[in-house]
Amino acid sequence: MKVALITAAGRGIGAGVAQELHQRGYQLGLLSPSESATQLGKELGGIGIQGSVLEPKDLSRLVEEVLARWGRIDAVVNHTGHPPKGDLLEISAEDWQRGHDMVLAPVIEMARLVTPTMLKQGTGAFVNITTFAAYEPSLIFPVSCTYRAAVGAFTRLYADRYAAQGLRMNAVLPGFTDSLNHKPETVASIPMKRVAAVSEIAKSVAFLLSEDASYITGQSLRVDGGITRGL
C-alpha cells in the first residue's frame, strides 16, 4: 500500500493527479478550499479535507488524519492556486506576501511536516507542481513566476539534503492545459499546436513519484508541449 497527499486537489490538475494515483493503487489524502476535495476523497475511498494551503493548521490536519488512518506517507504532491497578478511595481506588498504564502510557504511546510515520517520509512517522494514560466518568466504573471522559481530552488536544496536518506523531491512545470480556456493565439504558440490534457500532466507527476524514477531527484521537468526555449 502507498499513500499520497495532494493539495489543491478539488479540480483541474490536482484532481487529475488524484484520479491517476488512485488508478495506480494509492490511498489518498486530499485538500482544497472548496468541498470538491472532500467529495473526491469519498469517491476515491480516501480522505478529503476542506482547507487552504494558506493555513499551516490545515496542512497539519491533513497530515495528521492521513497518518492516523494509514500510518505512512509515501508521496506528496504540492499544488496551489493562482497568486495575484498585476503590473510589476504596482503589485502591493500584501499581494507579494500572499504569493509567498500561497506558492512557496506550503511546499516548505509540507516538507517539515512529512519528512520525519519519510525518514522513518527510509523512502518517500515529493512533486511540486509549478509552471513552464518559472525559468522563462513572463510579466503577465510576475508573482507566480517569482515564487515558483523559488520552489525550484527549494526543490534542488531539499534533494541535496535528503537524497542519501532515500527521499526525493522533483518539480513538474506544466504548460497550458485543458483545465482552463485559452485563446486561439495561445494554442498557436505551442509547438504541438494543442494544450495538454490534465491527464498528461498527471501521468508525468505519477512517473516522478514511481520507482521508475527512483534515480531522479532535484529536477524540474517541463511538460509544456515544447513552448519553453531554454536548453
mmCIF file of C-alpha atoms in Angstrom:
data_model
loop_
_atom_site.group_PDB
_atom_site.id
_atom_site.type_symbol
_atom_site.label_atom_id
_atom_site.label_comp_id
_atom_site.label_asym_id
_atom_site.label_seq_id
_atom_site.Cartn_x
_atom_site.Cartn_y
_atom_site.Cartn_z
ATOM 1 C CA MET A 1 0.000 0.000 0.000
ATOM 2 C CA LYS A 2 1.182 3.511 -0.871
ATOM 3 C CA VAL A 3 -0.286 6.743 0.461
ATOM 4 C CA ALA A 4 -0.193 10.147 -1.224
ATOM 5 C CA LEU A 5 -1.158 13.653 -0.120
ATOM 6 C CA ILE A 6 -2.320 16.179 -2.735
ATOM 7 C CA THR A 7 -3.088 19.839 -2.101
ATOM 8 C CA ALA A 8 -5.448 21.952 -4.216
ATOM 9 C CA ALA A 9 -6.915 18.628 -5.294
ATOM 10 C CA GLY A 10 -10.530 19.602 -5.834
ATOM 11 C CA ARG A 11 -10.341 20.271 -9.565
ATOM 12 C CA GLY A 12 -8.003 20.759 -12.507
ATOM 13 C CA ILE A 13 -4.503 19.323 -12.298
ATOM 14 C CA GLY A 14 -4.832 18.428 -8.619
ATOM 15 C CA ALA A 15 -7.957 16.347 -9.202
ATOM 16 C CA GLY A 16 -6.370 14.795 -12.288
ATOM 17 C CA VAL A 17 -3.351 13.714 -10.249
ATOM 18 C CA ALA A 18 -5.673 12.253 -7.617
ATOM 19 C CA GLN A 19 -7.506 10.183 -10.244
ATOM 20 C CA GLU A 20 -4.241 8.955 -11.766
ATOM 21 C CA LEU A 21 -2.701 7.936 -8.444
ATOM 22 C CA HIS A 22 -5.929 6.219 -7.396
ATOM 23 C CA GLN A 23 -5.774 4.126 -10.577
ATOM 24 C CA ARG A 24 -2.222 3.172 -9.610
ATOM 25 C CA GLY A 25 -3.315 1.908 -6.216
ATOM 26 C CA TYR A 26 -2.531 4.836 -3.926
ATOM 27 C CA GLN A 27 -4.592 5.691 -0.881
ATOM 28 C CA LEU A 28 -5.218 9.433 -0.949
ATOM 29 C CA GLY A 29 -5.422 12.402 1.384
ATOM 30 C CA LEU A 30 -6.783 15.444 -0.470
ATOM 31 C CA LEU A 31 -7.097 19.120 0.424
ATOM 32 C CA SER A 32 -8.887 22.018 -1.294
ATOM 33 C CA PRO A 33 -10.585 25.272 -0.229
ATOM 34 C CA SER A 34 -13.947 24.104 -1.575
ATOM 35 C CA GLU A 35 -15.863 20.941 -0.785
ATOM 36 C CA SER A 36 -14.593 19.384 -4.017
ATOM 37 C CA ALA A 37 -11.687 17.562 -2.363
ATOM 38 C CA THR A 38 -13.994 16.264 0.348
ATOM 39 C CA GLN A 39 -16.310 14.794 -2.270
ATOM 40 C CA LEU A 40 -13.488 13.438 -4.433
ATOM 41 C CA GLY A 41 -11.829 11.877 -1.403
ATOM 42 C CA LYS A 42 -15.054 9.985 -0.660
ATOM 43 C CA GLU A 43 -15.425 8.866 -4.270
ATOM 44 C CA LEU A 44 -11.868 7.509 -4.307
ATOM 45 C CA GLY A 45 -12.095 5.832 -0.902
ATOM 46 C CA GLY A 46 -9.692 8.256 0.737
ATOM 47 C CA ILE A 47 -9.686 11.337 2.939
ATOM 48 C CA GLY A 48 -10.821 14.729 1.716
ATOM 49 C CA ILE A 49 -10.451 17.899 3.766
ATOM 50 C CA GLN A 50 -11.783 21.372 3.145
ATOM 51 C CA GLY A 51 -8.890 23.701 3.857
ATOM 52 C CA SER A 52 -6.314 26.034 2.372
ATOM 53 C CA VAL A 53 -2.593 25.819 1.688
ATOM 54 C CA LEU A 54 -2.500 29.333 3.152
ATOM 55 C CA GLU A 55 -3.268 27.859 6.569
ATOM 56 C CA PRO A 56 -0.497 25.749 8.148
ATOM 57 C CA LYS A 57 -3.052 24.265 10.540
ATOM 58 C CA ASP A 58 -4.983 22.827 7.574
ATOM 59 C CA LEU A 59 -1.828 21.210 6.171
ATOM 60 C CA SER A 60 -1.074 19.790 9.608
ATOM 61 C CA ARG A 61 -4.614 18.411 9.922
ATOM 62 C CA LEU A 62 -4.301 16.671 6.563
ATOM 63 C CA VAL A 63 -1.038 15.013 7.581
ATOM 64 C CA GLU A 64 -2.385 14.007 10.982
ATOM 65 C CA GLU A 65 -5.581 12.461 9.598
ATOM 66 C CA VAL A 66 -3.699 10.515 6.937
ATOM 67 C CA LEU A 67 -1.169 9.158 9.445
ATOM 68 C CA ALA A 68 -3.960 8.243 11.857
ATOM 69 C CA ARG A 69 -5.698 6.214 9.151
ATOM 70 C CA TRP A 70 -2.805 4.609 7.270
ATOM 71 C CA GLY A 71 0.317 5.174 9.374
ATOM 72 C CA ARG A 72 2.533 6.190 6.468
ATOM 73 C CA ILE A 73 3.025 8.764 3.708
ATOM 74 C CA ASP A 74 4.842 7.750 0.532
ATOM 75 C CA ALA A 75 4.173 10.735 -1.704
ATOM 76 C CA VAL A 76 3.305 14.417 -1.510
ATOM 77 C CA VAL A 77 2.065 16.475 -4.455
ATOM 78 C CA ASN A 78 2.221 20.192 -3.718
ATOM 79 C CA HIS A 79 -0.231 22.058 -5.932
ATOM 80 C CA THR A 80 -1.673 25.546 -5.405
ATOM 81 C CA GLY A 81 -3.978 28.051 -6.978
ATOM 82 C CA HIS A 82 -3.048 31.184 -8.877
ATOM 83 C CA PRO A 83 -1.448 34.089 -6.962
ATOM 84 C CA PRO A 84 -2.268 37.752 -7.669
ATOM 85 C CA LYS A 85 -1.342 39.392 -10.976
ATOM 86 C CA GLY A 86 -0.606 42.965 -11.951
ATOM 87 C CA ASP A 87 1.964 45.398 -13.303
ATOM 88 C CA LEU A 88 5.353 44.564 -11.781
ATOM 89 C CA LEU A 89 5.836 47.530 -9.444
ATOM 90 C CA GLU A 90 2.137 48.190 -8.970
ATOM 91 C CA ILE A 91 1.598 44.896 -7.148
ATOM 92 C CA SER A 92 1.072 45.621 -3.464
ATOM 93 C CA ALA A 93 3.280 44.308 -0.690
ATOM 94 C CA GLU A 94 0.268 42.387 0.556
ATOM 95 C CA ASP A 95 -0.156 40.628 -2.797
ATOM 96 C CA TRP A 96 3.550 39.748 -2.940
ATOM 97 C CA GLN A 97 3.212 38.284 0.549
ATOM 98 C CA ARG A 98 0.119 36.351 -0.498
ATOM 99 C CA GLY A 99 2.108 34.897 -3.390
ATOM 100 C CA HIS A 100 4.792 33.746 -0.978
ATOM 101 C CA ASP A 101 2.207 32.281 1.392
ATOM 102 C CA MET A 102 0.342 30.508 -1.417
ATOM 103 C CA VAL A 103 3.169 29.166 -3.573
ATOM 104 C CA LEU A 104 6.403 28.765 -1.603
ATOM 105 C CA ALA A 105 5.482 28.535 2.075
ATOM 106 C CA PRO A 106 3.216 25.450 1.731
ATOM 107 C CA VAL A 107 5.982 23.481 -0.019
ATOM 108 C CA ILE A 108 8.352 24.193 2.848
ATOM 109 C CA GLU A 109 5.701 23.477 5.476
ATOM 110 C CA MET A 110 4.712 20.144 3.924
ATOM 111 C CA ALA A 111 8.368 19.153 3.849
ATOM 112 C CA ARG A 112 8.640 19.988 7.541
ATOM 113 C CA LEU A 113 5.504 18.024 8.375
ATOM 114 C CA VAL A 114 6.126 14.896 6.292
ATOM 115 C CA THR A 115 9.913 14.448 6.185
ATOM 116 C CA PRO A 116 10.159 12.894 9.690
ATOM 117 C CA THR A 117 7.698 10.165 8.661
ATOM 118 C CA MET A 118 9.506 9.517 5.386
ATOM 119 C CA LEU A 119 12.858 9.327 7.167
ATOM 120 C CA LYS A 120 11.468 6.628 9.466
ATOM 121 C CA GLN A 121 10.238 4.738 6.393
ATOM 122 C CA GLY A 122 13.527 5.248 4.560
ATOM 123 C CA THR A 123 11.659 6.290 1.440
ATOM 124 C CA GLY A 124 9.368 8.988 0.083
ATOM 125 C CA ALA A 125 8.910 11.351 -2.844
ATOM 126 C CA PHE A 126 7.619 14.884 -3.361
ATOM 127 C CA VAL A 127 6.484 16.520 -6.593
ATOM 128 C CA ASN A 128 5.956 20.277 -6.663
ATOM 129 C CA ILE A 129 3.708 21.494 -9.478
ATOM 130 C CA THR A 130 4.796 24.933 -10.677
ATOM 131 C CA THR A 131 4.703 26.387 -14.221
ATOM 132 C CA PHE A 132 6.561 26.358 -17.514
ATOM 133 C CA ALA A 133 7.231 30.086 -16.912
ATOM 134 C CA ALA A 134 9.193 29.513 -13.693
ATOM 135 C CA TYR A 135 12.516 29.842 -15.535
ATOM 136 C CA GLU A 136 11.280 31.859 -18.510
ATOM 137 C CA PRO A 137 9.326 34.447 -16.528
ATOM 138 C CA SER A 138 6.505 36.461 -18.001
ATOM 139 C CA LEU A 139 5.405 39.958 -16.989
ATOM 140 C CA ILE A 140 1.846 38.676 -17.201
ATOM 141 C CA PHE A 141 2.394 36.574 -14.063
ATOM 142 C CA PRO A 142 5.168 38.258 -12.058
ATOM 143 C CA VAL A 143 4.220 36.960 -8.617
ATOM 144 C CA SER A 144 3.676 33.407 -9.834
ATOM 145 C CA CYS A 145 6.927 33.304 -11.795
ATOM 146 C CA THR A 146 8.985 34.697 -8.911
ATOM 147 C CA TYR A 147 7.793 32.309 -6.254
ATOM 148 C CA ARG A 148 7.527 29.253 -8.482
ATOM 149 C CA ALA A 149 11.183 29.781 -9.420
ATOM 150 C CA ALA A 150 11.864 29.838 -5.684
ATOM 151 C CA VAL A 151 10.077 26.495 -5.380
ATOM 152 C CA GLY A 152 12.506 25.146 -7.964
ATOM 153 C CA ALA A 153 15.427 26.315 -5.844
ATOM 154 C CA PHE A 154 13.947 24.715 -2.730
ATOM 155 C CA THR A 155 13.380 21.511 -4.701
ATOM 156 C CA ARG A 156 17.077 21.381 -5.548
ATOM 157 C CA LEU A 157 18.146 22.147 -1.967
ATOM 158 C CA TYR A 158 15.834 19.515 -0.477
ATOM 159 C CA ALA A 159 17.143 16.934 -2.923
ATOM 160 C CA ASP A 160 20.716 17.751 -1.934
ATOM 161 C CA ARG A 161 19.892 17.440 1.751
ATOM 162 C CA TYR A 162 17.874 14.204 1.761
ATOM 163 C CA ALA A 163 18.844 12.157 -1.311
ATOM 164 C CA ALA A 164 21.252 9.963 0.655
ATOM 165 C CA GLN A 165 18.441 9.092 3.074
ATOM 166 C CA GLY A 166 16.133 7.776 0.374
ATOM 167 C CA LEU A 167 13.920 10.849 -0.070
ATOM 168 C CA ARG A 168 13.370 12.530 -3.427
ATOM 169 C CA MET A 169 11.895 15.861 -4.498
ATOM 170 C CA ASN A 170 11.217 16.990 -8.062
ATOM 171 C CA ALA A 171 9.074 19.613 -9.785
ATOM 172 C CA VAL A 172 6.720 19.393 -12.749
ATOM 173 C CA LEU A 173 6.368 22.555 -14.859
ATOM 174 C CA PRO A 174 3.104 22.318 -16.817
ATOM 175 C CA GLY A 175 2.274 24.363 -19.873
ATOM 176 C CA PHE A 176 -1.249 25.369 -20.846
ATOM 177 C CA THR A 177 -3.827 22.700 -20.002
ATOM 178 C CA ASP A 178 -7.436 21.926 -20.821
ATOM 179 C CA SER A 179 -8.471 22.758 -17.255
ATOM 180 C CA LEU A 180 -8.748 26.398 -18.431
ATOM 181 C CA ASN A 181 -9.966 28.110 -21.579
ATOM 182 C CA HIS A 182 -7.188 29.502 -23.775
ATOM 183 C CA LYS A 183 -7.202 31.928 -26.675
ATOM 184 C CA PRO A 184 -6.516 30.548 -30.176
ATOM 185 C CA GLU A 185 -3.307 32.577 -30.391
ATOM 186 C CA THR A 186 -2.064 30.954 -27.191
ATOM 187 C CA VAL A 187 -2.663 27.497 -28.620
ATOM 188 C CA ALA A 188 -0.967 28.530 -31.859
ATOM 189 C CA SER A 189 2.167 29.499 -29.918
ATOM 190 C CA ILE A 190 2.637 25.926 -28.678
ATOM 191 C CA PRO A 191 4.831 23.776 -30.954
ATOM 192 C CA MET A 192 2.417 20.835 -30.561
ATOM 193 C CA LYS A 193 -0.470 23.169 -31.533
ATOM 194 C CA ARG A 194 -2.645 21.952 -28.698
ATOM 195 C CA VAL A 195 -2.957 22.363 -24.949
ATOM 196 C CA ALA A 196 -2.160 19.485 -22.614
ATOM 197 C CA ALA A 197 -4.821 17.216 -21.238
ATOM 198 C CA VAL A 198 -4.774 17.297 -17.446
ATOM 199 C CA SER A 199 -4.216 13.536 -17.588
ATOM 200 C CA GLU A 200 -0.894 14.125 -19.372
ATOM 201 C CA ILE A 201 0.345 16.300 -16.511
ATOM 202 C CA ALA A 202 -0.948 13.753 -14.013
ATOM 203 C CA LYS A 203 0.937 10.907 -15.668
ATOM 204 C CA SER A 204 4.157 12.921 -15.503
ATOM 205 C CA VAL A 205 3.621 13.505 -11.792
ATOM 206 C CA ALA A 206 2.884 9.818 -11.228
ATOM 207 C CA PHE A 207 6.061 8.861 -13.080
ATOM 208 C CA LEU A 208 8.225 11.048 -10.856
ATOM 209 C CA LEU A 209 6.637 9.515 -7.767
ATOM 210 C CA SER A 210 7.143 5.972 -9.018
ATOM 211 C CA GLU A 211 10.008 3.520 -8.752
ATOM 212 C CA ASP A 212 10.609 4.111 -12.461
ATOM 213 C CA ALA A 213 12.012 7.484 -11.378
ATOM 214 C CA SER A 214 13.968 6.142 -8.400
ATOM 215 C CA TYR A 215 17.234 7.762 -9.569
ATOM 216 C CA ILE A 216 15.694 11.167 -10.358
ATOM 217 C CA THR A 217 15.761 13.934 -7.761
ATOM 218 C CA GLY A 218 16.187 17.693 -7.674
ATOM 219 C CA GLN A 219 14.906 18.077 -11.241
ATOM 220 C CA SER A 220 12.387 20.420 -12.848
ATOM 221 C CA LEU A 221 10.547 18.599 -15.626
ATOM 222 C CA ARG A 222 8.891 20.771 -18.262
ATOM 223 C CA VAL A 223 5.642 19.252 -19.541
ATOM 224 C CA ASP A 224 4.655 22.071 -21.859
ATOM 225 C CA GLY A 225 4.407 20.823 -25.430
ATOM 226 C CA GLY A 226 7.724 22.456 -26.263
ATOM 227 C CA ILE A 227 6.693 26.038 -25.516
ATOM 228 C CA THR A 228 9.783 26.920 -23.468
ATOM 229 C CA ARG A 229 13.011 27.543 -25.346
ATOM 230 C CA GLY A 230 15.670 27.094 -22.657
ATOM 231 C CA LEU A 231 18.147 24.244 -23.072
#
